[in-house]
GROMACS .gro file of C-alpha atoms in nm:
model
  411
    1MET     CA    1   0.021  -0.004  -0.002
    2GLY     CA    2   0.302   0.234   0.094
    3ILE     CA    3   0.264   0.556   0.319
    4LEU     CA    4   0.108   0.835   0.173
    5GLY     CA    5   0.318   1.134   0.157
    6LEU     CA    6   0.660   0.920   0.153
    7ALA     CA    7   0.838   0.842  -0.167
    8PHE     CA    8   0.911   0.503  -0.246
    9SER     CA    9   1.243   0.370  -0.109
   10SER     CA   10   1.418   0.062  -0.242
   11GLU     CA   11   1.646   0.040   0.069
   12PRO     CA   12   1.604  -0.280   0.263
   13GLN     CA   13   1.422  -0.209   0.628
   14LYS     CA   14   1.602  -0.273   0.935
   15PRO     CA   15   1.563  -0.489   1.083
   16ALA     CA   16   1.454  -0.726   0.828
   17HIS     CA   17   1.157  -0.870   1.018
   18PHE     CA   18   1.006  -0.539   1.084
   19ASP     CA   19   0.734  -0.409   0.844
   20ILE     CA   20   0.562  -0.068   0.970
   21GLU     CA   21   0.242  -0.109   0.749
   22ARG     CA   22   0.180  -0.438   0.938
   23VAL     CA   23   0.156  -0.226   1.261
   24ILE     CA   24  -0.054   0.071   1.147
   25ARG     CA   25  -0.394   0.046   1.150
   26PRO     CA   26  -0.552   0.009   0.805
   27ASN     CA   27  -0.796   0.307   0.835
   28ILE     CA   28  -0.455   0.510   0.920
   29LEU     CA   29  -0.275   0.374   0.625
   30SER     CA   30  -0.536   0.492   0.376
   31LEU     CA   31  -0.600   0.784   0.549
   32HIS     CA   32  -0.589   1.128   0.335
   33PRO     CA   33  -0.474   1.413   0.567
   34TYR     CA   34  -0.685   1.752   0.590
   35ARG     CA   35  -0.545   1.989   0.328
   36CYS     CA   36  -0.441   2.283   0.494
   37ALA     CA   37  -0.461   2.625   0.294
   38ARG     CA   38  -0.085   2.672   0.336
   39ASP     CA   39  -0.023   2.305   0.171
   40ASP     CA   40   0.018   2.469  -0.159
   41TYR     CA   41   0.134   2.810  -0.137
   42GLN     CA   42   0.283   3.036   0.206
   43GLU     CA   43   0.401   3.365   0.030
   44GLY     CA   44   0.196   3.625  -0.120
   45ILE     CA   45  -0.141   3.813  -0.018
   46LEU     CA   46  -0.323   3.523   0.169
   47LEU     CA   47  -0.652   3.517   0.125
   48ASP     CA   48  -0.733   3.109   0.122
   49ALA     CA   49  -0.730   3.050   0.514
   50ASN     CA   50  -1.015   3.287   0.661
   51GLU     CA   51  -0.785   3.440   0.893
   52ASN     CA   52  -0.865   3.770   1.023
   53ALA     CA   53  -0.659   4.008   0.757
   54LEU     CA   54  -0.662   4.275   0.986
   55GLY     CA   55  -0.454   4.126   1.268
   56HIS     CA   56  -0.532   4.033   1.623
   57SER     CA   57  -0.741   4.276   1.851
   58ILE     CA   58  -0.575   4.245   2.175
   59SER     CA   59  -0.519   4.602   2.332
   60LEU     CA   60  -0.154   4.646   2.435
   61GLN     CA   61  -0.226   4.951   2.650
   62GLY     CA   62  -0.078   4.902   3.004
   63LYS     CA   63   0.009   4.550   2.915
   64SER     CA   64   0.314   4.391   3.092
   65GLU     CA   65   0.609   4.293   2.968
   66GLU     CA   66   0.539   3.938   3.054
   67LEU     CA   67   0.219   3.974   2.782
   68LEU     CA   68   0.498   4.082   2.541
   69LEU     CA   69   0.791   3.856   2.614
   70PRO     CA   70   0.605   3.538   2.697
   71LEU     CA   71   0.967   3.399   2.771
   72ASN     CA   72   0.935   3.613   3.138
   73ALA     CA   73   0.649   3.366   3.220
   74ASP     CA   74   0.708   3.081   3.412
   75LEU     CA   75   0.752   2.854   3.132
   76HIS     CA   76   0.942   2.615   3.348
   77ARG     CA   77   0.636   2.510   3.520
   78TYR     CA   78   0.345   2.328   3.346
   79PRO     CA   79   0.043   2.549   3.287
   80ASP     CA   80  -0.280   2.561   3.460
   81PRO     CA   81  -0.473   2.248   3.400
   82SER     CA   82  -0.810   2.427   3.417
   83HIS     CA   83  -0.770   2.797   3.311
   84ASP     CA   84  -1.103   2.862   3.520
   85HIS     CA   85  -1.059   3.224   3.469
   86ILE     CA   86  -1.071   3.216   3.109
   87LYS     CA   87  -1.375   2.973   3.107
   88SER     CA   88  -1.545   3.250   3.364
   89ARG     CA   89  -1.491   3.515   3.093
   90ILE     CA   90  -1.593   3.309   2.790
   91ALA     CA   91  -1.928   3.199   2.997
   92GLU     CA   92  -1.960   3.554   3.097
   93LEU     CA   93  -1.953   3.663   2.725
   94CYS     CA   94  -2.208   3.415   2.592
   95SER     CA   95  -2.429   3.455   2.903
   96LEU     CA   96  -2.366   3.122   3.059
   97PRO     CA   97  -2.404   3.055   3.414
   98ASP     CA   98  -2.039   2.947   3.489
   99ALA     CA   99  -1.727   2.796   3.392
  100LYS     CA  100  -1.862   2.467   3.400
  101HIS     CA  101  -2.032   2.517   3.064
  102VAL     CA  102  -1.706   2.575   2.900
  103PHE     CA  103  -1.407   2.364   2.755
  104LEU     CA  104  -1.113   2.498   2.613
  105GLY     CA  105  -0.907   2.309   2.349
  106VAL     CA  106  -0.635   2.304   2.142
  107GLY     CA  107  -0.813   2.471   1.838
  108SER     CA  108  -1.167   2.325   1.768
  109ASP     CA  109  -1.002   2.028   1.612
  110GLU     CA  110  -0.897   1.905   1.923
  111VAL     CA  111  -1.260   1.934   2.027
  112ILE     CA  112  -1.377   1.775   1.736
  113ASP     CA  113  -1.150   1.465   1.796
  114LEU     CA  114  -1.246   1.439   2.179
  115LEU     CA  115  -1.616   1.436   2.080
  116MET     CA  116  -1.567   1.146   1.859
  117ARG     CA  117  -1.363   0.939   2.109
  118VAL     CA  118  -1.588   0.979   2.406
  119CYS     CA  119  -1.922   0.930   2.197
  120VAL     CA  120  -1.872   0.707   1.896
  121ALA     CA  121  -1.746   0.340   1.911
  122PRO     CA  122  -1.505   0.257   1.652
  123GLY     CA  123  -1.611   0.008   1.399
  124ARG     CA  124  -1.963   0.034   1.506
  125GLU     CA  125  -2.102   0.354   1.528
  126LYS     CA  126  -2.123   0.656   1.301
  127ILE     CA  127  -2.140   1.044   1.273
  128LEU     CA  128  -2.356   1.280   1.018
  129ILE     CA  129  -2.202   1.553   0.820
  130THR     CA  130  -2.379   1.791   0.590
  131PRO     CA  131  -2.162   1.841   0.266
  132PRO     CA  132  -2.023   2.073   0.159
  133THR     CA  133  -1.864   2.147   0.506
  134TYR     CA  134  -1.549   2.171   0.728
  135GLY     CA  135  -1.309   1.875   0.615
  136MET     CA  136  -1.176   1.787   0.931
  137TYR     CA  137  -1.484   1.584   1.048
  138ALA     CA  138  -1.409   1.329   0.778
  139VAL     CA  139  -1.053   1.307   0.881
  140CYS     CA  140  -1.103   1.289   1.215
  141ALA     CA  141  -1.360   1.016   1.186
  142GLN     CA  142  -1.146   0.800   0.979
  143VAL     CA  143  -0.855   0.829   1.227
  144ASN     CA  144  -1.109   0.695   1.505
  145ASP     CA  145  -1.250   0.442   1.282
  146ILE     CA  146  -1.564   0.565   1.279
  147GLY     CA  147  -1.842   0.579   1.000
  148ILE     CA  148  -1.961   0.865   0.818
  149VAL     CA  149  -2.347   0.936   0.689
  150ARG     CA  150  -2.344   1.229   0.432
  151CYS     CA  151  -2.663   1.442   0.415
  152ASN     CA  152  -2.612   1.693   0.179
  153LEU     CA  153  -2.719   2.058   0.228
  154ASN     CA  154  -2.984   2.226  -0.013
  155LEU     CA  155  -2.740   2.250  -0.314
  156SER     CA  156  -3.014   2.364  -0.569
  157GLY     CA  157  -3.162   2.672  -0.364
  158ASP     CA  158  -3.519   2.541  -0.446
  159HIS     CA  159  -3.735   2.507  -0.135
  160GLY     CA  160  -3.786   2.150  -0.037
  161GLU     CA  161  -4.010   1.976   0.208
  162GLY     CA  162  -3.824   2.024   0.553
  163GLY     CA  163  -3.589   2.247   0.432
  164GLU     CA  164  -3.525   2.642   0.429
  165ASP     CA  165  -3.525   2.863   0.110
  166GLY     CA  166  -3.213   2.916   0.008
  167ARG     CA  167  -2.870   2.759  -0.107
  168PHE     CA  168  -2.696   2.561   0.148
  169SER     CA  169  -2.992   2.563   0.403
  170LEU     CA  170  -3.059   2.265   0.602
  171LEU     CA  171  -3.279   1.973   0.450
  172VAL     CA  172  -3.422   1.886   0.819
  173ASP     CA  173  -3.621   1.597   0.694
  174ASN     CA  174  -3.340   1.442   0.531
  175ILE     CA  175  -3.140   1.442   0.839
  176LYS     CA  176  -3.439   1.303   1.040
  177ALA     CA  177  -3.493   1.009   0.789
  178ALA     CA  178  -3.090   0.957   0.795
  179VAL     CA  179  -3.092   0.934   1.176
  180SER     CA  180  -3.407   0.735   1.221
  181ALA     CA  181  -3.292   0.453   0.960
  182ASP     CA  182  -2.951   0.453   1.152
  183PRO     CA  183  -2.966   0.446   1.533
  184THR     CA  184  -2.574   0.386   1.521
  185ILE     CA  185  -2.547   0.762   1.427
  186LYS     CA  186  -2.419   0.931   1.752
  187LEU     CA  187  -2.322   1.286   1.642
  188ILE     CA  188  -2.440   1.544   1.406
  189PHE     CA  189  -2.193   1.795   1.281
  190LEU     CA  190  -2.339   2.135   1.153
  191CYS     CA  191  -2.115   2.418   1.048
  192SER     CA  192  -2.280   2.772   1.075
  193PRO     CA  193  -2.203   2.972   0.908
  194GLY     CA  194  -2.069   2.676   0.665
  195ASN     CA  195  -1.749   2.660   0.559
  196PRO     CA  196  -1.695   2.682   0.263
  197SER     CA  197  -2.056   2.774   0.194
  198GLY     CA  198  -2.070   3.067   0.433
  199THR     CA  199  -2.443   3.040   0.522
  200LEU     CA  200  -2.598   3.076   0.858
  201ILE     CA  201  -2.790   2.777   0.986
  202SER     CA  202  -3.168   2.875   1.129
  203LEU     CA  203  -3.218   2.832   1.487
  204ARG     CA  204  -3.561   2.702   1.396
  205SER     CA  205  -3.442   2.433   1.178
  206LEU     CA  206  -3.157   2.325   1.477
  207GLN     CA  207  -3.429   2.330   1.716
  208SER     CA  208  -3.648   2.087   1.530
  209LEU     CA  209  -3.353   1.841   1.517
  210LEU     CA  210  -3.268   1.887   1.878
  211ASP     CA  211  -3.626   1.798   1.946
  212TYR     CA  212  -3.656   1.496   1.750
  213GLU     CA  213  -3.693   1.240   1.989
  214ALA     CA  214  -3.568   0.945   1.707
  215PHE     CA  215  -3.223   1.093   1.780
  216LYS     CA  216  -3.042   0.975   2.069
  217GLY     CA  217  -2.698   1.155   2.035
  218ILE     CA  218  -2.568   1.501   2.028
  219ILE     CA  219  -2.549   1.769   1.794
  220ILE     CA  220  -2.286   1.977   1.758
  221VAL     CA  221  -2.290   2.345   1.593
  222ASP     CA  222  -1.929   2.468   1.478
  223GLU     CA  223  -1.947   2.845   1.488
  224ALA     CA  224  -1.595   2.920   1.408
  225TYR     CA  225  -1.718   3.231   1.180
  226ILE     CA  226  -2.031   3.331   1.372
  227ASP     CA  227  -1.893   3.690   1.490
  228PHE     CA  228  -1.916   3.782   1.128
  229ALA     CA  229  -2.313   3.708   1.103
  230GLY     CA  230  -2.455   3.964   1.318
  231GLN     CA  231  -2.675   3.953   1.627
  232ASP     CA  232  -2.865   3.682   1.789
  233ALA     CA  233  -2.712   3.416   1.528
  234SER     CA  234  -2.527   3.198   1.764
  235ALA     CA  235  -2.682   2.858   1.894
  236VAL     CA  236  -2.518   2.936   2.231
  237SER     CA  237  -2.869   3.101   2.350
  238LEU     CA  238  -3.005   2.719   2.334
  239ILE     CA  239  -2.773   2.563   2.544
  240LYS     CA  240  -2.955   2.613   2.864
  241GLN     CA  241  -3.264   2.457   2.707
  242TYR     CA  242  -3.065   2.144   2.546
  243GLY     CA  243  -2.829   1.893   2.706
  244ASN     CA  244  -2.794   1.721   2.352
  245LEU     CA  245  -2.635   2.048   2.201
  246CYS     CA  246  -2.277   2.124   2.173
  247VAL     CA  247  -2.140   2.435   2.056
  248MET     CA  248  -1.805   2.523   1.890
  249GLN     CA  249  -1.629   2.865   1.921
  250THR     CA  250  -1.278   2.967   1.834
  251LEU     CA  251  -1.034   3.249   1.874
  252SER     CA  252  -0.884   3.201   1.545
  253LYS     CA  253  -1.128   3.398   1.321
  254SER     CA  254  -1.273   3.700   1.468
  255PHE     CA  255  -1.041   3.750   1.726
  256GLY     CA  256  -0.751   3.723   1.471
  257LEU     CA  257  -0.548   3.454   1.701
  258ALA     CA  258  -0.535   3.166   1.461
  259GLY     CA  259  -0.163   3.140   1.578
  260ILE     CA  260  -0.246   3.059   1.937
  261ARG     CA  261  -0.483   2.728   1.867
  262LEU     CA  262  -0.759   2.819   2.131
  263GLY     CA  263  -1.054   2.620   2.044
  264VAL     CA  264  -1.394   2.663   2.293
  265ALA     CA  265  -1.666   2.394   2.352
  266LEU     CA  266  -2.006   2.557   2.551
  267ALA     CA  267  -2.266   2.256   2.636
  268GLN     CA  268  -2.422   2.205   2.951
  269PRO     CA  269  -2.180   2.079   3.232
  270PRO     CA  270  -2.223   1.681   3.202
  271LEU     CA  271  -2.061   1.676   2.853
  272ILE     CA  272  -1.831   1.943   2.959
  273GLN     CA  273  -1.698   1.753   3.223
  274ILE     CA  274  -1.678   1.434   3.007
  275LEU     CA  275  -1.441   1.628   2.798
  276THR     CA  276  -1.246   1.766   3.088
  277ASN     CA  277  -1.169   1.396   3.228
  278THR     CA  278  -1.049   1.274   2.878
  279LYS     CA  279  -0.824   1.556   2.771
  280ALA     CA  280  -0.465   1.581   2.797
  281PRO     CA  281  -0.351   1.690   3.150
  282TYR     CA  282  -0.203   2.059   3.001
  283ASN     CA  283  -0.368   2.099   2.660
  284ILE     CA  284  -0.326   2.462   2.685
  285SER     CA  285  -0.014   2.637   2.713
  286THR     CA  286   0.091   2.932   2.955
  287PRO     CA  287   0.155   3.183   2.623
  288THR     CA  288  -0.186   3.083   2.470
  289ALA     CA  289  -0.386   3.121   2.799
  290GLN     CA  290  -0.191   3.459   2.847
  291LEU     CA  291  -0.270   3.578   2.515
  292ALA     CA  292  -0.657   3.479   2.511
  293LEU     CA  293  -0.722   3.616   2.839
  294ALA     CA  294  -0.596   3.960   2.717
  295ALA     CA  295  -0.820   3.905   2.396
  296LEU     CA  296  -1.131   3.851   2.632
  297GLU     CA  297  -1.058   4.203   2.800
  298GLN     CA  298  -1.313   4.468   2.734
  299PRO     CA  299  -1.051   4.712   2.561
  300SER     CA  300  -0.967   4.420   2.302
  301LEU     CA  301  -1.323   4.341   2.260
  302GLU     CA  302  -1.377   4.676   2.163
  303GLY     CA  303  -1.097   4.670   1.881
  304MET     CA  304  -1.199   4.321   1.769
  305ARG     CA  305  -1.583   4.449   1.729
  306LYS     CA  306  -1.440   4.735   1.519
  307LYS     CA  307  -1.266   4.514   1.292
  308ILE     CA  308  -1.586   4.283   1.249
  309ILE     CA  309  -1.760   4.609   1.135
  310THR     CA  310  -1.475   4.691   0.884
  311LEU     CA  311  -1.469   4.336   0.720
  312ARG     CA  312  -1.836   4.299   0.706
  313GLU     CA  313  -1.814   4.661   0.516
  314SER     CA  314  -1.538   4.514   0.313
  315ARG     CA  315  -1.724   4.184   0.247
  316LYS     CA  316  -2.007   4.378   0.074
  317THR     CA  317  -1.785   4.614  -0.141
  318LEU     CA  318  -1.578   4.320  -0.255
  319SER     CA  319  -1.901   4.130  -0.330
  320GLN     CA  320  -2.039   4.438  -0.572
  321SER     CA  321  -1.687   4.439  -0.713
  322LEU     CA  322  -1.678   4.062  -0.792
  323ALA     CA  323  -2.040   4.118  -0.955
  324GLY     CA  324  -1.875   4.365  -1.220
  325LEU     CA  325  -1.643   4.081  -1.358
  326SER     CA  326  -1.920   3.865  -1.492
  327HIS     CA  327  -1.848   3.970  -1.840
  328LEU     CA  328  -1.521   3.773  -1.744
  329GLY     CA  329  -1.668   3.471  -1.708
  330LEU     CA  330  -1.702   3.511  -1.291
  331GLY     CA  331  -2.037   3.372  -1.181
  332THR     CA  332  -2.272   3.514  -0.895
  333ILE     CA  333  -2.143   3.488  -0.546
  334ILE     CA  334  -2.328   3.169  -0.401
  335GLY     CA  335  -2.424   3.118  -0.038
  336ALA     CA  336  -2.517   3.399   0.212
  337SER     CA  337  -2.190   3.523   0.277
  338ASP     CA  338  -2.241   3.535   0.652
  339ALA     CA  339  -1.865   3.435   0.721
  340ASN     CA  340  -1.526   3.657   0.651
  341PHE     CA  341  -1.539   3.513   0.286
  342VAL     CA  342  -1.713   3.491  -0.017
  343MET     CA  343  -1.725   3.188  -0.265
  344VAL     CA  344  -1.770   3.240  -0.634
  345PRO     CA  345  -1.797   3.028  -0.933
  346VAL     CA  346  -1.537   3.056  -1.227
  347LEU     CA  347  -1.775   2.960  -1.550
  348ASN     CA  348  -1.699   2.851  -1.897
  349LYS     CA  349  -1.700   3.146  -2.106
  350GLU     CA  350  -1.880   2.967  -2.383
  351THR     CA  351  -2.144   2.776  -2.221
  352GLY     CA  352  -2.184   2.982  -1.898
  353VAL     CA  353  -2.169   2.682  -1.631
  354PRO     CA  354  -1.898   2.652  -1.361
  355ASP     CA  355  -1.579   2.520  -1.504
  356ASN     CA  356  -1.351   2.332  -1.253
  357VAL     CA  357  -1.100   2.330  -1.521
  358ARG     CA  358  -1.115   2.705  -1.556
  359SER     CA  359  -1.120   2.777  -1.200
  360GLN     CA  360  -0.825   2.561  -1.147
  361ARG     CA  361  -0.630   2.747  -1.398
  362VAL     CA  362  -0.759   3.079  -1.226
  363TYR     CA  363  -0.661   2.969  -0.898
  364LYS     CA  364  -0.275   2.850  -0.993
  365ALA     CA  365  -0.232   3.157  -1.221
  366LEU     CA  366  -0.331   3.386  -0.921
  367ALA     CA  367  -0.095   3.226  -0.686
  368GLU     CA  368   0.192   3.144  -0.894
  369GLU     CA  369   0.198   3.459  -1.149
  370ASN     CA  370   0.041   3.723  -0.928
  371GLY     CA  371   0.120   3.659  -0.570
  372VAL     CA  372  -0.245   3.624  -0.478
  373VAL     CA  373  -0.335   3.278  -0.320
  374VAL     CA  374  -0.731   3.200  -0.286
  375ARG     CA  375  -0.877   2.855  -0.198
  376TYR     CA  376  -1.026   2.616  -0.467
  377ARG     CA  377  -1.324   2.468  -0.359
  378GLY     CA  378  -1.449   2.296  -0.681
  379GLY     CA  379  -1.443   1.966  -0.544
  380GLU     CA  380  -1.711   1.992  -0.269
  381ALA     CA  381  -2.084   1.897  -0.308
  382GLY     CA  382  -2.250   2.218  -0.486
  383CYS     CA  383  -1.991   2.411  -0.563
  384ALA     CA  384  -1.846   2.342  -0.903
  385GLY     CA  385  -1.596   2.585  -1.027
  386CYS     CA  386  -1.574   2.778  -0.706
  387LEU     CA  387  -1.322   2.964  -0.566
  388ARG     CA  388  -1.343   3.068  -0.197
  389ILE     CA  389  -1.196   3.423  -0.107
  390THR     CA  390  -1.095   3.535   0.229
  391ILE     CA  391  -1.174   3.919   0.311
  392GLY     CA  392  -0.883   4.083   0.313
  393SER     CA  393  -0.761   4.426   0.392
  394THR     CA  394  -0.890   4.700   0.148
  395GLU     CA  395  -0.540   4.730  -0.029
  396GLU     CA  396  -0.551   4.348  -0.030
  397ASN     CA  397  -0.915   4.335  -0.200
  398GLU     CA  398  -0.808   4.601  -0.475
  399ILE     CA  399  -0.501   4.386  -0.553
  400LEU     CA  400  -0.695   4.097  -0.578
  401LEU     CA  401  -0.996   4.243  -0.795
  402LEU     CA  402  -0.691   4.392  -1.038
  403ARG     CA  403  -0.517   4.065  -1.071
  404LEU     CA  404  -0.829   3.852  -1.093
  405ARG     CA  405  -0.952   4.076  -1.378
  406ASP     CA  406  -0.618   4.021  -1.569
  407VAL     CA  407  -0.623   3.628  -1.518
  408LEU     CA  408  -0.986   3.630  -1.617
  409GLU     CA  409  -0.890   3.811  -1.940
  410ASP     CA  410  -0.583   3.606  -2.021
  411LEU     CA  411  -0.807   3.272  -1.969
   0.00000   0.00000   0.00000
């Protein structure tokens, strides 16, 4: 079979009786790992990873040297295993009763993996996902040797029974039918706003699933981009009512702190305690904790909210400008654009239909010849020909538009 990513070697293995491929589990040998945005390109105007292009919002006014120079911290000591001060602050901001409703992970990815490990039996049980969606759900499922049931979002935009109006909305009846037919489904992963769809899931649809008696498992709502979606969009408001709900958030996007790797799970105390019992003893480092606490202080929050307003205004402006390239074979933005990115199809200039080949050529030409990196998403369900473009700074957006125009004209 070979090991994916490792070149074949004709050199004999030592010792001769050892074969690593007989040691590694088959589901891991066949695993195609999650492809990060930086796997292809690391330089240029990076509009590919949905980072906050305006940077972090930590207010440095009055900050001690210990924050600015983490080497002055007690790095010879293990970090606080609980970080209750951070959890209490997050609980306060989310209007939750106390720190017992909050779990901290090494990015949301640790939370995803832990939820699967504590809830889903390997080789026997499953999760349900709603493509197009975040790729790590499927990768973690394969790592943990658990099955995947796929119920696509509304890919056409038509109003169907049990669904909502609009492309990439939930088809609630389809999900209910799937969990009724397969009692081994333990977790449902919903991304809201979706990645790569950018579309918010309605709380009405979510409640319909939470109330569905045939499903005995937990619904996880991944809200990595929720701060870009406006007021009253978060499912956190439902946590007090539903013990079968877990909401994930992160400091990577709106807070501009992707580099510190801090994810958050919000749920009722029983699930939070199970996650706490299962995690590694010191999963959140001292520098990460220091920076997170500083980011959650009021002056930093005010700066973060101002940047969200700026990025939402830029999202509107960029969307209007992209529409002006329709004569060059750029389609209409798809999805609701509730996040800090937009997704737009590249069309075949003769037929006017989304074209994966032309889209990939545009993607490569932008990155390799023009120094602008976006993300090709044409292989995702309902996303034929699509490029996902992170909202950049005003200058970055202007450069993107100029170079995208040039590439579309050339192709």
